[in-house]
PDB file of C-alpha atoms in Angstrom:
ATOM      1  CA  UNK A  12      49.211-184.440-147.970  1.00 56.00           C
ATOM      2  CA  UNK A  13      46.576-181.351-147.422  1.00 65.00           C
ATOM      3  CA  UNK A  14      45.788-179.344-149.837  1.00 69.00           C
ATOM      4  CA  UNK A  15      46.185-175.735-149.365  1.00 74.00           C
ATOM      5  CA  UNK A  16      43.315-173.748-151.017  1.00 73.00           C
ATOM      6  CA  UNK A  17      39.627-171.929-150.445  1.00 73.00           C
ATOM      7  CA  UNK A  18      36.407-173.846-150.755  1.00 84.00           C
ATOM      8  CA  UNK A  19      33.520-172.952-152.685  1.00 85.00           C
ATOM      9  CA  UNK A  20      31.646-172.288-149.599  1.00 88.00           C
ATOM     10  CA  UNK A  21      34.801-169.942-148.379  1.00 86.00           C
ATOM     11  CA  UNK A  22      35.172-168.156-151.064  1.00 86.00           C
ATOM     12  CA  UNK A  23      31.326-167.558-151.620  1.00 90.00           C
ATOM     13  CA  UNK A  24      31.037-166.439-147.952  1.00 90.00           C
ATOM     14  CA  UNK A  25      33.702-163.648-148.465  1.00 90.00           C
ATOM     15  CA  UNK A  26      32.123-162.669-151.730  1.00 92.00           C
ATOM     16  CA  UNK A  27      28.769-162.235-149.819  1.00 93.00           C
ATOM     17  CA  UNK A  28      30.610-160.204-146.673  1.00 93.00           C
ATOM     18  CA  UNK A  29      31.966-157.803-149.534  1.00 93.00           C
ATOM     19  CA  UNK A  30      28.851-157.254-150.870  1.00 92.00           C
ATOM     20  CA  UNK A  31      27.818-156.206-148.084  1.00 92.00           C
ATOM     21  CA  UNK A  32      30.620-154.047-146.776  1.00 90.00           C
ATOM     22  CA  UNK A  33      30.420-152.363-150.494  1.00 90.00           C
ATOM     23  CA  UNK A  34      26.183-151.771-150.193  1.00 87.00           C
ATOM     24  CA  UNK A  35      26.304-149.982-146.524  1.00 85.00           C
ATOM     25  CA  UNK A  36      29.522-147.945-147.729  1.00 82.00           C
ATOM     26  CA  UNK A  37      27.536-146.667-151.055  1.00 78.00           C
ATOM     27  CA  UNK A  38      24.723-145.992-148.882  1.00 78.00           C
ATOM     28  CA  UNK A  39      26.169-143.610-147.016  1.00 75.00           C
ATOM     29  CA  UNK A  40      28.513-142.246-149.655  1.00 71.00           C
ATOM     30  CA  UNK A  41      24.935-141.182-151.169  1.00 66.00           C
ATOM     31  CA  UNK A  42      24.833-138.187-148.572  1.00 62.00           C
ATOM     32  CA  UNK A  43      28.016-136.769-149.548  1.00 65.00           C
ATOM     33  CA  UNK A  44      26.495-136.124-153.087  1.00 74.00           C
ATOM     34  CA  UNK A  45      24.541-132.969-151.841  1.00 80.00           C
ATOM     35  CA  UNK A  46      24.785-130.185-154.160  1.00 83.00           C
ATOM     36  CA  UNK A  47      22.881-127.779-152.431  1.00 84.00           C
ATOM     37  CA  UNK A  48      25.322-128.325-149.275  1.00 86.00           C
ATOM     38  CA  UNK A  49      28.215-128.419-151.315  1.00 87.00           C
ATOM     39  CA  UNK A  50      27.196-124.837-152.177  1.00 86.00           C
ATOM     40  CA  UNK A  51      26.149-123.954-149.192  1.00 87.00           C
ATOM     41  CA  UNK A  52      29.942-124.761-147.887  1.00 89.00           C
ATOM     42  CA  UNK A  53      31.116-122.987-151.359  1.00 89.00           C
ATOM     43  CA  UNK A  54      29.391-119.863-150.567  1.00 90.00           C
ATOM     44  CA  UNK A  55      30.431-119.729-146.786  1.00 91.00           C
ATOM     45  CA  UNK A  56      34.419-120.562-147.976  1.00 91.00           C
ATOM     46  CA  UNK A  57      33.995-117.832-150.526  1.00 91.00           C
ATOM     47  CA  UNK A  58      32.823-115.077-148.077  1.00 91.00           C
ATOM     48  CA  UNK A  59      36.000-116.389-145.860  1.00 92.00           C
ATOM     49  CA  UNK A  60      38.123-115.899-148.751  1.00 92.00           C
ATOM     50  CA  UNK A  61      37.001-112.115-149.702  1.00 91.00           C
ATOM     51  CA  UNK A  62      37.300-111.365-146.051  1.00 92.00           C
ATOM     52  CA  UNK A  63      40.893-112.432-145.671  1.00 92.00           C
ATOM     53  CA  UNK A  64      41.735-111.001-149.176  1.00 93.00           C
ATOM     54  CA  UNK A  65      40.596-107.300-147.228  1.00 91.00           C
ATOM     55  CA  UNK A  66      42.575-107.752-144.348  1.00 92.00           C
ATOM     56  CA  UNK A  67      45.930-109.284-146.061  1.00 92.00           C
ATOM     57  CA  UNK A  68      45.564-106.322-149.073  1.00 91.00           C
ATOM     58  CA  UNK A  69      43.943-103.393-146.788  1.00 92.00           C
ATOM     59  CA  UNK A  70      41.578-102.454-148.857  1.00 93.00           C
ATOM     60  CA  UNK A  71      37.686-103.297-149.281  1.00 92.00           C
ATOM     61  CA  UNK A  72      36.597-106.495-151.111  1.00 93.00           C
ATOM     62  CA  UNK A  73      33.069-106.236-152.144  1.00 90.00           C
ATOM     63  CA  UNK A  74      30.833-109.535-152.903  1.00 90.00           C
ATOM     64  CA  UNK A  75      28.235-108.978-155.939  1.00 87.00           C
ATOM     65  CA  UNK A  76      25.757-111.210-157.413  1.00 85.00           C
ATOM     66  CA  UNK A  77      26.354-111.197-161.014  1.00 84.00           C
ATOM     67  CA  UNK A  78      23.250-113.549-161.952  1.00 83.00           C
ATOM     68  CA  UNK A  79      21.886-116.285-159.983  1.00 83.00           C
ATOM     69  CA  UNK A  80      24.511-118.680-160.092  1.00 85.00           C
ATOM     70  CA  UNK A  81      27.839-116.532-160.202  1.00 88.00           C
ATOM     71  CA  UNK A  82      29.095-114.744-157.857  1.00 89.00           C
ATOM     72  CA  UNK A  83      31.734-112.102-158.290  1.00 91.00           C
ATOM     73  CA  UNK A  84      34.625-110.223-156.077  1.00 92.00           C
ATOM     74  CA  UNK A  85      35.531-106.435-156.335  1.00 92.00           C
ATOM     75  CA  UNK A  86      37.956-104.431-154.386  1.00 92.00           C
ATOM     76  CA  UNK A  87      38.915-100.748-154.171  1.00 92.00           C
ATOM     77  CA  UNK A  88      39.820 -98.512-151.293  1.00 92.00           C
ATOM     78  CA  UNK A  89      37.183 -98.557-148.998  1.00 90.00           C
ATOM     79  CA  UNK A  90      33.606 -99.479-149.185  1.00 88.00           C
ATOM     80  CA  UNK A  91      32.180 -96.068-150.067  1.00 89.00           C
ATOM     81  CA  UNK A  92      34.491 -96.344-153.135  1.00 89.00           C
ATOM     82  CA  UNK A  93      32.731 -94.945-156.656  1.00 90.00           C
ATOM     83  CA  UNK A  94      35.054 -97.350-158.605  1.00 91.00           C
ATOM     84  CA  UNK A  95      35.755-101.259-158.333  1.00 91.00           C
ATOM     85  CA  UNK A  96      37.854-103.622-159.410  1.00 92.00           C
ATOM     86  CA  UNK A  97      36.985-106.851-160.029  1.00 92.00           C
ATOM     87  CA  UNK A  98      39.293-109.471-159.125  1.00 91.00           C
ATOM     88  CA  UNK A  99      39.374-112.463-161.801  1.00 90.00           C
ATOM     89  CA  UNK A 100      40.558-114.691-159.099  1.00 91.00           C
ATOM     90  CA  UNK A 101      37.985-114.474-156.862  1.00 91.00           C
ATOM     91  CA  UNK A 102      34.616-115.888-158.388  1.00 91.00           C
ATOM     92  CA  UNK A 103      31.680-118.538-157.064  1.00 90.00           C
ATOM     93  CA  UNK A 104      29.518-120.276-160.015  1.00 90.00           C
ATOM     94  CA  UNK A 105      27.251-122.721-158.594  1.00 86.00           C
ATOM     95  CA  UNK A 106      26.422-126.030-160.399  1.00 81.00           C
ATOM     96  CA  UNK A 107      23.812-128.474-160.578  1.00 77.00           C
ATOM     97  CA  UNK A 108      20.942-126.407-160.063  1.00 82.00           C
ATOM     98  CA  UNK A 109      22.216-124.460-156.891  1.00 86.00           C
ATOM     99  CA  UNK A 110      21.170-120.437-157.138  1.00 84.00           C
ATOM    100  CA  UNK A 111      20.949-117.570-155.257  1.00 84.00           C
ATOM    101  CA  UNK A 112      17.256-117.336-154.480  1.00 71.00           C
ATOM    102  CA  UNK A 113      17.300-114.513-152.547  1.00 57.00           C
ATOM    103  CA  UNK A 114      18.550-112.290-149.680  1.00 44.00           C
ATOM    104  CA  UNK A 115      16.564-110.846-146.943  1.00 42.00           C
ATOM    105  CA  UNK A 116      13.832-109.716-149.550  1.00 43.00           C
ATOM    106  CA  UNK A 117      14.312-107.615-151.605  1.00 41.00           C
ATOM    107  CA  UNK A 118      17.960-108.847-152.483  1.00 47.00           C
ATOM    108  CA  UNK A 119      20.564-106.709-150.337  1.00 55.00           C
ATOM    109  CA  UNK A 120      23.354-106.860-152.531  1.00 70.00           C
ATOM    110  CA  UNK A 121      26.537-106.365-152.241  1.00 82.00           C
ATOM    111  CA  UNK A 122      28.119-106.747-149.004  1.00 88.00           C
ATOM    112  CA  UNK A 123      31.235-105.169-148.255  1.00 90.00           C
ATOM    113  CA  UNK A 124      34.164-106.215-146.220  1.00 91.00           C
ATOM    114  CA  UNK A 125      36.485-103.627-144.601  1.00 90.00           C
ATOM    115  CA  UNK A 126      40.433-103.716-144.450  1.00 89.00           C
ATOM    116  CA  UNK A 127      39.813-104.688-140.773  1.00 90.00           C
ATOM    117  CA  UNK A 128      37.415-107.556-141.944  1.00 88.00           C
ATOM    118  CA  UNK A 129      33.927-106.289-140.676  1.00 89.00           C
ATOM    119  CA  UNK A 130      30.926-106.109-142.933  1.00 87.00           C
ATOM    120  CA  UNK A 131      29.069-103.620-143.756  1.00 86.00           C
ATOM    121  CA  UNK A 132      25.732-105.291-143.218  1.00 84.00           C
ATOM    122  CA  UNK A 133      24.355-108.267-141.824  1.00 85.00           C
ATOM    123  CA  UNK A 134      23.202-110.376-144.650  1.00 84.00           C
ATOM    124  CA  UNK A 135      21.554-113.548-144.552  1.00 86.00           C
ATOM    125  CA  UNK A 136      21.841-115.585-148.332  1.00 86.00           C
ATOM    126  CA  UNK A 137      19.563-117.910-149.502  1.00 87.00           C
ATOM    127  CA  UNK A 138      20.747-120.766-151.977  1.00 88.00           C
ATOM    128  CA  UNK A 139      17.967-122.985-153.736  1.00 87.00           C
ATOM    129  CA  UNK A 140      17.974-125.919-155.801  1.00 85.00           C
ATOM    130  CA  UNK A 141      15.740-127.508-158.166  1.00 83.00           C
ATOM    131  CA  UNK A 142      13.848-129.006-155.780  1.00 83.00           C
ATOM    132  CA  UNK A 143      13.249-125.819-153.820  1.00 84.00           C
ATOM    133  CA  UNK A 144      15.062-126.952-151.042  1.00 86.00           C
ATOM    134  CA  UNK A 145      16.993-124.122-149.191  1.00 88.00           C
ATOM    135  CA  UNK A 146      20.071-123.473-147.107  1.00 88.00           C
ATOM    136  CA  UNK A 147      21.341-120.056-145.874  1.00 89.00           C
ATOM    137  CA  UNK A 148      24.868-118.427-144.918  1.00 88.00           C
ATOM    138  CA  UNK A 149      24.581-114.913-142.837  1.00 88.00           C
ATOM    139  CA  UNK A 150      27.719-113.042-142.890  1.00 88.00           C
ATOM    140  CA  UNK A 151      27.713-110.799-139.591  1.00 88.00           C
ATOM    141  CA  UNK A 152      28.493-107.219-138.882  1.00 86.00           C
ATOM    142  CA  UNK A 153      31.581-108.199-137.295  1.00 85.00           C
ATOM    143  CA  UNK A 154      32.866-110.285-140.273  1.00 83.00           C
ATOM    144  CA  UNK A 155      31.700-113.585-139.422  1.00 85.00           C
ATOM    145  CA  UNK A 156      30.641-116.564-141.695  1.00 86.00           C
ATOM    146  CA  UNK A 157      28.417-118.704-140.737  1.00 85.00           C
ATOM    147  CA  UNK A 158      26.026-121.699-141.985  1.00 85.00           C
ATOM    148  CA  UNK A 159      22.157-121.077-140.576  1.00 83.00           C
TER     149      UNK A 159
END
């Protein structure tokens, strides 16, 4: 009669493939633990967001920088508008040390999207970390988002 079970040496081997499979899997899980481009991608969805808020509400959706880490949205009827609205719905706060450093120097705040989309300036924003590391999002006159 045979018996039916692992060996030591079995058992040890798959314990030691695991190990293995488990060390290059948190090795490049590491990466995905980037806060500065996990804002980065924050800040470029946000922009995407205001824009289509303007186009589905027809009316402008300004994008102010409240402090360093919080952005906030603001609408009204067009971009030349004396009074705004903020929208409570619509806000960015960065975490883990992630700010906005600074935007085409001097800071060209805010930037303004039309009911047709388009913005009212080319912008290029700078985000920063603790580390001084940097990563930028321009939004373009024609209402595009993009990472540079």
């Amino acid at each position: 009669m045979r018996n039916r079970a692992f060996t030591l040496i079995e058992a040890l081997v798959v314990l030691g493939i695991t190990g293995i499979l488990l060390a290059i899997g948190a090795i490049n899980l590491r990466g995905l633990n980037n806060p500065l481009q996990n804002g980065a991608s924050q800040l470029e969805g946000f922009f995407k967001q205001a824009r289509s808020k303007a186009m589905a509400t027809t009316s402008a959706y300004r994008i102010r920088a409240e402090s360093a880490v919080r952005l906030v949205a603001e609408h009204a009827a067009n971009c030349n508008a004396a009074a705004w609205t903020e929208d409570p719905r619509l806000t960015l706060e960065f975490t883990e040390g992630v700010r906005v450093s600074g935007t085409n120097s001097p800071v060209a705040w805010p930037v303004c999207f039309t009911s047709r989309g388009l913005a009212n300036k080319n912008l290029i924003v700078t985000l920063s970390d603790a580390n001084n590391r940097t990563r930028q999002v321009e939004i373009m006159l024609g209402g595009g988002v993009r990472p540079r």
